Coordinates of C-alpha atoms in Angstrom, one line a residue:
M1 CA 50.0 128.5 101.1
D2 CA 50.4 125.1 99.1
R3 CA 53.0 122.6 100.2
R4 CA 55.5 123.4 97.6
S5 CA 55.8 127.1 98.4
F6 CA 56.1 126.1 102.1
R7 CA 59.2 124.0 101.0
N8 CA 60.7 126.9 99.1
Q9 CA 60.1 129.4 101.7
Y10 CA 61.9 127.5 104.5
G11 CA 64.7 126.3 102.3
F12 CA 64.4 122.6 102.8
E13 CA 62.4 119.6 101.4
E14 CA 59.8 117.9 103.4
V15 CA 58.8 114.3 103.2
Y16 CA 55.5 113.4 104.4
S17 CA 55.3 109.9 106.0
A18 CA 52.7 107.5 107.2
L19 CA 54.0 104.9 109.7
F20 CA 52.4 101.5 110.4
V21 CA 53.8 99.3 113.1
D22 CA 53.0 95.5 113.4
F23 CA 54.0 95.5 117.1
D24 CA 53.7 91.8 117.7
N25 CA 56.1 91.0 114.8
I26 CA 58.8 93.5 115.6
F27 CA 58.7 93.0 119.5
T28 CA 58.8 89.3 119.6
R29 CA 61.6 89.0 117.1
L30 CA 63.6 91.7 119.0
E31 CA 63.2 89.7 122.2
E32 CA 64.7 86.7 120.5
I33 CA 68.0 88.5 119.7
E34 CA 68.2 91.5 122.1
P35 CA 65.8 91.7 125.0
A36 CA 66.9 95.0 126.1
A37 CA 66.3 96.4 122.6
A38 CA 62.9 95.0 122.7
H39 CA 62.2 96.8 125.9
V40 CA 63.3 100.1 124.6
F41 CA 61.1 99.6 121.4
A42 CA 58.1 98.9 123.5
T43 CA 58.4 101.6 126.1
N44 CA 60.2 104.4 124.3
P45 CA 58.7 104.9 120.9
Q46 CA 59.6 108.6 120.9
R47 CA 63.3 107.5 120.8
W48 CA 63.1 105.5 117.6
L49 CA 60.6 107.9 116.1
K50 CA 63.2 110.7 116.5
W51 CA 65.8 108.5 114.8
L52 CA 63.4 107.9 111.8
E53 CA 62.6 111.6 111.5
T54 CA 66.0 112.9 111.8
H55 CA 68.9 110.4 111.5
A56 CA 67.6 107.8 109.2
V57 CA 66.3 110.3 106.7
R58 CA 69.8 111.4 105.9
M59 CA 70.8 107.8 104.9
L60 CA 68.1 107.9 102.2
Y61 CA 67.8 111.6 101.1
G62 CA 71.0 113.3 102.2
D63 CA 71.1 116.7 103.8
G64 CA 68.4 119.3 103.5
V65 CA 65.5 117.0 103.8
R66 CA 63.2 116.7 106.6
R67 CA 60.8 113.8 107.3
R68 CA 57.5 114.4 109.1
I69 CA 55.7 111.3 110.3
L70 CA 52.2 112.7 110.1
M71 CA 50.2 109.4 110.6
R72 CA 51.2 107.0 113.2
C73 CA 49.3 103.5 113.5
C74 CA 50.2 100.7 115.9
Y75 CA 48.6 97.2 115.6
L76 CA 48.8 95.4 119.0
N77 CA 47.4 92.3 120.6
P78 CA 46.0 93.6 123.8
H79 CA 45.9 90.1 125.5
C80 CA 49.6 89.9 125.4
Y81 CA 51.0 93.3 125.2
H82 CA 48.4 95.6 127.0
Q83 CA 51.1 97.0 129.2
Y84 CA 52.9 98.7 126.3
R85 CA 49.8 100.4 124.9
P86 CA 50.1 103.7 127.0
F87 CA 53.6 104.2 125.7
F88 CA 52.4 104.4 122.1
I89 CA 49.4 106.4 123.0
R90 CA 51.6 109.0 124.7
A91 CA 53.7 109.1 121.6
A92 CA 50.7 110.2 119.5
F93 CA 50.1 106.7 117.9
N94 CA 46.6 105.6 116.9
V95 CA 46.7 102.1 118.7
I96 CA 44.4 99.5 117.0
D97 CA 43.7 96.6 119.3
C98 CA 44.0 93.3 117.4
P99 CA 42.9 90.5 119.8
P100 CA 43.4 86.8 118.8
L101 CA 40.8 85.4 116.6
T102 CA 41.9 81.7 116.6
N103 CA 43.0 79.3 119.2
Q104 CA 46.6 79.5 117.6
G105 CA 46.7 83.2 118.5
K106 CA 46.3 84.6 115.1
T107 CA 45.2 88.2 115.1
S108 CA 43.7 90.5 112.4
A109 CA 46.7 92.9 112.6
D110 CA 47.8 92.3 108.9
I111 CA 44.4 92.9 107.4
H112 CA 43.7 96.0 109.4
L113 CA 47.1 97.4 108.4
V114 CA 46.5 96.7 104.8
M115 CA 43.0 98.3 104.8
D116 CA 44.4 101.4 106.6
A117 CA 47.3 101.8 104.2
M118 CA 45.1 101.5 101.1
D119 CA 42.7 104.0 102.7
T120 CA 45.7 106.4 103.2
L121 CA 46.3 106.5 99.4
S122 CA 43.2 108.6 99.0
H123 CA 43.8 110.9 102.0
K124 CA 43.7 114.6 101.4
T125 CA 47.3 114.7 102.6
H126 CA 49.6 113.2 100.0
F127 CA 52.0 110.8 101.7
D128 CA 55.3 110.6 99.9
E129 CA 56.3 107.5 102.1
F130 CA 54.8 104.5 103.7
I131 CA 56.9 103.1 106.5
I132 CA 56.1 99.6 107.5
L133 CA 57.7 98.0 110.6
S134 CA 57.1 94.4 110.1
G135 CA 58.9 91.3 108.4
D136 CA 55.7 89.7 107.4
A137 CA 55.9 88.7 103.8
D138 CA 52.1 88.9 103.6
F139 CA 52.5 92.6 103.1
T140 CA 54.4 92.1 99.7
P141 CA 51.2 92.7 97.5
L142 CA 50.7 95.9 99.6
L143 CA 54.1 97.1 98.8
I144 CA 53.7 96.4 95.2
R145 CA 50.5 98.3 95.1
L146 CA 52.0 101.3 96.8
Q147 CA 54.8 101.4 94.4
E148 CA 52.3 101.4 91.5
H149 CA 50.8 104.6 93.1
A150 CA 54.4 106.1 93.0
R151 CA 54.8 106.1 96.7
R152 CA 58.2 105.3 98.4
T153 CA 58.0 102.2 100.8
L154 CA 60.4 101.7 103.7
V155 CA 60.3 98.4 105.7
L156 CA 62.1 97.2 108.8
S157 CA 62.2 93.5 109.3
V158 CA 64.0 91.9 112.2
G159 CA 65.5 88.5 111.3
Y160 CA 64.8 86.7 108.1
A161 CA 62.8 88.6 105.5
S162 CA 61.5 87.1 102.3
P163 CA 63.5 88.2 99.2
A164 CA 60.3 89.1 97.5
Y165 CA 59.3 91.3 100.3
T166 CA 62.5 93.2 100.4
A167 CA 62.6 93.5 96.6
A168 CA 59.2 95.0 96.7
S169 CA 60.2 97.8 99.0
S170 CA 62.0 101.1 98.0
W171 CA 64.4 100.7 101.0
R172 CA 65.0 98.3 103.8
I173 CA 65.8 99.8 107.2
R174 CA 68.7 97.5 108.3
E175 CA 67.9 95.9 111.7
D176 CA 71.5 96.3 112.9
W177 CA 71.1 100.0 112.3
F178 CA 67.8 100.2 114.0
V179 CA 69.1 98.2 117.2
Q180 CA 72.5 99.8 117.3
Q181 CA 71.3 103.4 116.8
A182 CA 67.6 103.9 117.4
L183 CA 67.3 101.5 120.4
D184 CA 70.7 101.6 122.0
E185 CA 70.9 103.5 125.2
K186 CA 74.0 105.2 124.0
G187 CA 72.7 105.7 120.5
F188 CA 72.4 108.5 118.0
D189 CA 71.0 111.2 120.2
D190 CA 73.3 110.9 123.2
Y191 CA 76.0 113.1 121.6
P192 CA 76.1 116.9 122.3
V193 CA 74.6 119.1 119.7
S194 CA 75.7 122.6 119.3
T195 CA 73.1 125.6 119.7
Q196 CA 72.5 128.0 116.9
S197 CA 74.8 130.6 118.6
S198 CA 77.7 128.3 118.1
E199 CA 77.2 127.5 114.6
E200 CA 80.4 128.9 113.4
D201 CA 82.4 127.0 116.0
E202 CA 80.5 123.8 114.9
E203 CA 81.5 124.5 111.2
D204 CA 85.2 125.0 112.3
D205 CA 85.2 121.8 114.4
N206 CA 83.6 119.9 111.4
A207 CA 86.2 121.2 109.1
D208 CA 89.0 120.1 111.6
V209 CA 87.5 116.7 111.9
L210 CA 87.4 116.1 108.1
L211 CA 90.9 117.3 107.7
H212 CA 92.2 115.0 110.4
G213 CA 90.2 112.1 109.0
A214 CA 91.5 112.7 105.5
D215 CA 95.1 112.6 106.9
V216 CA 94.5 109.4 108.6
V217 CA 93.0 107.8 105.5
K218 CA 95.8 109.1 103.2
S219 CA 98.4 107.9 105.7
M220 CA 96.9 104.3 106.0
V221 CA 96.6 103.9 102.2
Q222 CA 100.1 105.3 101.7
D223 CA 101.5 102.7 104.2
S224 CA 99.8 99.8 102.6
S225 CA 101.0 97.8 99.7
S226 CA 97.4 96.7 98.8
P227 CA 94.0 98.4 98.9
V228 CA 92.8 99.0 102.5
P229 CA 89.6 97.5 103.5
L230 CA 86.8 99.9 104.8
A231 CA 86.5 97.9 108.0
Q232 CA 90.0 98.6 108.9
L233 CA 89.6 102.2 108.0
S234 CA 86.5 102.6 110.1
H235 CA 88.2 100.8 113.1
N236 CA 91.2 103.2 113.0
L237 CA 89.2 106.4 112.5
Q238 CA 87.0 105.4 115.5
K239 CA 90.0 105.4 117.6
E240 CA 91.6 108.4 116.2
L241 CA 88.6 110.7 115.9
D242 CA 86.2 109.2 118.7
A243 CA 83.5 109.4 115.9
G244 CA 80.7 107.7 118.0
H245 CA 77.6 105.9 116.3
D246 CA 76.7 109.1 114.4
W247 CA 80.0 109.8 112.5
F248 CA 79.7 113.5 113.2
G249 CA 76.2 113.7 111.8
Y250 CA 76.9 111.9 108.6
G251 CA 75.0 108.8 109.8
R252 CA 77.2 106.0 108.4
F253 CA 81.0 105.6 108.0
R254 CA 80.6 105.5 104.2
E255 CA 78.9 108.9 104.1
F256 CA 81.6 110.3 106.4
L257 CA 84.3 108.9 104.2
E258 CA 82.9 110.4 101.0
A259 CA 82.9 113.8 102.7
L260 CA 86.7 113.6 103.1
E261 CA 89.1 115.2 100.6
L262 CA 91.1 112.2 99.5
D263 CA 92.7 113.7 96.5
E264 CA 93.7 111.0 94.1
L265 CA 92.4 108.1 96.3
E266 CA 89.5 106.0 95.1
I267 CA 86.8 104.2 97.1
S268 CA 85.8 100.8 95.7
N269 CA 82.5 99.1 96.2
V270 CA 83.9 95.6 95.7
V271 CA 82.9 93.6 98.8
P272 CA 83.9 94.3 101.6
G273 CA 84.8 97.8 100.3
Y274 CA 88.3 99.4 99.9
V275 CA 90.1 102.7 99.6
Y276 CA 93.2 102.5 97.2
D277 CA 95.7 104.5 95.3
P278 CA 95.2 104.0 91.5
G279 CA 98.9 104.9 91.0
R280 CA 100.1 102.3 93.3
H281 CA 97.5 99.7 93.7
D282 CA 95.6 97.4 91.3
E283 CA 91.9 98.2 91.2
P284 CA 90.0 95.6 93.6
E285 CA 88.0 93.3 91.5
E286 CA 85.1 91.2 92.8
T287 CA 86.1 88.2 90.8
S288 CA 89.5 88.4 92.5
V289 CA 87.9 88.5 95.9
R290 CA 86.1 85.4 95.2
A291 CA 88.7 83.6 93.1
E292 CA 90.7 82.3 96.2
F293 CA 87.5 80.8 97.6
K294 CA 86.6 79.2 94.2
T295 CA 90.3 78.0 93.6
Q296 CA 90.6 76.4 97.1
H297 CA 87.1 75.0 97.4
P298 CA 85.6 74.8 93.9
E299 CA 82.7 72.4 94.8
L300 CA 81.8 74.3 98.1
F301 CA 82.0 77.6 96.4
E302 CA 79.3 76.9 94.0
F303 CA 77.0 75.7 96.8
A304 CA 77.9 78.7 99.0
L305 CA 77.3 81.1 96.3
R306 CA 73.8 79.8 95.7
V307 CA 72.9 79.9 99.5
H308 CA 74.4 83.4 99.5
R309 CA 72.2 84.5 96.6
L310 CA 69.0 83.0 97.9
T311 CA 69.4 83.9 101.7
D312 CA 72.0 86.6 102.1
V313 CA 74.1 84.4 104.2
P314 CA 77.6 85.9 104.0
L315 CA 79.8 84.5 101.3
L316 CA 82.9 83.9 103.6
M317 CA 85.5 81.3 103.1
P318 CA 85.6 78.3 105.6
A319 CA 88.7 79.8 107.3
H320 CA 87.0 83.1 107.9
Y321 CA 83.9 81.6 109.2
S322 CA 86.0 79.6 111.6
Q323 CA 87.9 82.7 112.8
L324 CA 84.7 84.7 113.1
L325 CA 82.7 82.0 115.1
Q326 CA 85.7 81.6 117.4
F327 CA 85.9 85.3 118.0
I328 CA 82.2 85.3 118.8
V329 CA 82.7 82.6 121.4
D330 CA 85.7 84.3 122.9
E331 CA 84.0 87.6 123.2
V332 CA 80.8 86.4 124.7
N333 CA 82.6 84.3 127.3
E334 CA 84.8 87.1 128.1
N335 CA 82.2 90.2 128.1
G336 CA 78.8 88.7 127.9
F337 CA 76.4 89.3 125.0
F338 CA 75.1 92.6 124.2
L339 CA 74.3 92.8 120.5
T340 CA 75.7 96.2 119.8
N341 CA 78.9 95.8 121.9
T342 CA 79.4 92.2 120.8
S343 CA 79.2 92.9 117.1
R344 CA 81.5 96.0 117.3
N345 CA 84.1 94.0 119.4
V346 CA 84.1 90.9 117.2
R347 CA 84.3 93.2 114.1
D348 CA 87.4 94.8 115.7
K349 CA 88.9 91.5 116.4
C350 CA 88.5 90.4 112.7
V351 CA 90.0 93.6 111.6
E352 CA 93.0 93.2 113.9
A353 CA 93.4 89.6 112.7
G354 CA 93.1 90.6 109.0
V355 CA 89.9 88.7 108.5
P356 CA 87.8 90.4 105.7
V357 CA 84.6 90.5 107.7
G358 CA 82.4 93.5 108.1
R359 CA 80.1 94.5 110.9
A360 CA 77.0 93.6 108.8
H361 CA 78.4 90.0 108.5
V362 CA 78.9 89.8 112.3
N363 CA 75.3 91.1 112.8
F364 CA 73.9 88.5 110.6
V365 CA 75.7 85.5 112.2
L366 CA 74.9 86.7 115.7
V367 CA 71.2 86.9 114.8
G368 CA 71.4 83.6 113.1
I369 CA 72.9 81.9 116.1
S370 CA 70.0 83.0 118.3
R371 CA 67.4 81.9 115.7
G372 CA 69.1 78.7 115.4
G373 CA 68.1 77.9 119.1
Y374 CA 71.2 78.9 120.9
P375 CA 70.4 82.5 122.4
L376 CA 73.8 83.8 123.4
S377 CA 72.4 86.1 126.1
E378 CA 71.4 83.0 128.1
Q379 CA 74.8 81.2 128.0
G380 CA 76.7 83.3 130.5
D381 CA 80.5 82.6 130.1
H382 CA 80.0 79.0 129.0
V383 CA 79.4 79.5 125.2
S384 CA 80.3 76.3 123.2
L385 CA 81.9 76.7 119.9
R386 CA 80.3 73.4 118.9
E387 CA 76.7 74.7 119.8
V388 CA 77.3 78.0 118.1
K389 CA 78.2 76.2 114.8
K390 CA 75.2 73.8 115.1
A391 CA 72.8 76.7 115.8
F392 CA 74.1 78.8 112.8
M393 CA 73.9 75.9 110.5
R394 CA 70.3 75.2 111.7
N395 CA 69.4 78.8 110.8
V396 CA 71.1 78.6 107.4
R397 CA 69.2 75.5 106.7
D398 CA 66.0 77.1 107.8
L399 CA 66.7 80.1 105.5
C400 CA 67.3 77.7 102.6
N401 CA 64.0 75.9 103.3
R402 CA 62.1 79.2 103.3
T403 CA 63.3 79.9 99.8
Q404 CA 62.3 76.4 98.8
F405 CA 65.9 75.2 98.6
D406 CA 65.7 71.9 100.3
L407 CA 69.2 70.7 101.2
R408 CA 70.0 67.1 100.2
A409 CA 72.5 65.0 102.1
E410 CA 75.5 66.1 99.9
E411 CA 74.5 69.6 100.4
I412 CA 74.4 69.2 104.2
R413 CA 77.9 67.8 104.0
L414 CA 79.1 70.8 102.2
M415 CA 77.5 73.0 104.8
F416 CA 79.5 71.1 107.5
E417 CA 82.7 71.8 105.4
W418 CA 81.7 75.5 105.0
M419 CA 81.4 75.9 108.9
S420 CA 84.5 73.9 109.5
F421 CA 82.3 71.6 111.7
N422 CA 83.4 68.2 112.8
V423 CA 82.0 65.7 115.3
D424 CA 85.0 65.8 117.5
E425 CA 84.9 69.5 118.0
E426 CA 84.2 70.9 121.5

């Protein structure tokens, strides 16, 4: 029986995947931003493998598609991380030991990974996907070569990733999804799953959820004199429906929202995303969203827009950055730092205050603060707003340098203005 007839007989499409894990790269970067997530990554690979095979596949292909990771390779420095080797062996990985070759600790993991990936192109099994867990831009030529062979490439990079690297991939697995869903102890697979014997009940429950969700959205839009931001809708629906991380199997809020019967209401992709009634509201326009920033801070806007396009630093107004950073300080001082909880709580505070900031923005800033040399997990309840701003600005400057955008004195002044930083701030 050939593969295509197998697909047709069982009524679903299968995607065959080869997985290559640059352990040192992912583990060390996770440790910088969320040590607990790094521990789960290293000691429970079955957990995030399941996420890749079941949950993440819906984000890319929709329903009716099954991902099978048939090849699993992990490249690991045994001198530093030998204690994690057994966990990957138990998860059916082929673990390739890559000891240091230089005094600086450089290993041969990257060249081993590239050679194995190229060999896999001629494997008797036709692999549809190559999944590479690494943020190393050295793999950019590999991604381009795989694309030339009509193979889909998925990459996970924790922290900064070269724009060329992400552009060469078919899809980037967002680090916040990976941390908050695949590695969170209360992530995607902690919600009850119905058995086959209760499929009809599950369908009825799902229909009730969709009807209730649609009513909530329609009511919010009807009561609003302007388009309703998606972040505000997500926040309210979480409270009303207790949707959890998985959004009732739809994976992300956007997919759940699009499954609702919203009648005449429209969904706008203009950042940060809106639902609106064309009969009552003006259609959101990206130019109008940025117009206020440009009008109030014309010189700063041009600088911020350039930084945003080169580095993905959120294009927020100074007032919004000021509020966001203050909310981060308040949240960590009150409840400590746990990336998943902190980002969610800060996003909720922004929504309640009417600040147009999405959770992806919050995650970017939280990771940037840690990478800027001020790990929030180590500060206890003595987080300083001044130090938070300094750390995030250091990270932005480092991101600019990596794209060969070396900031001049005048541009550094603009960055201080952008982050509402002054020397007297405590």
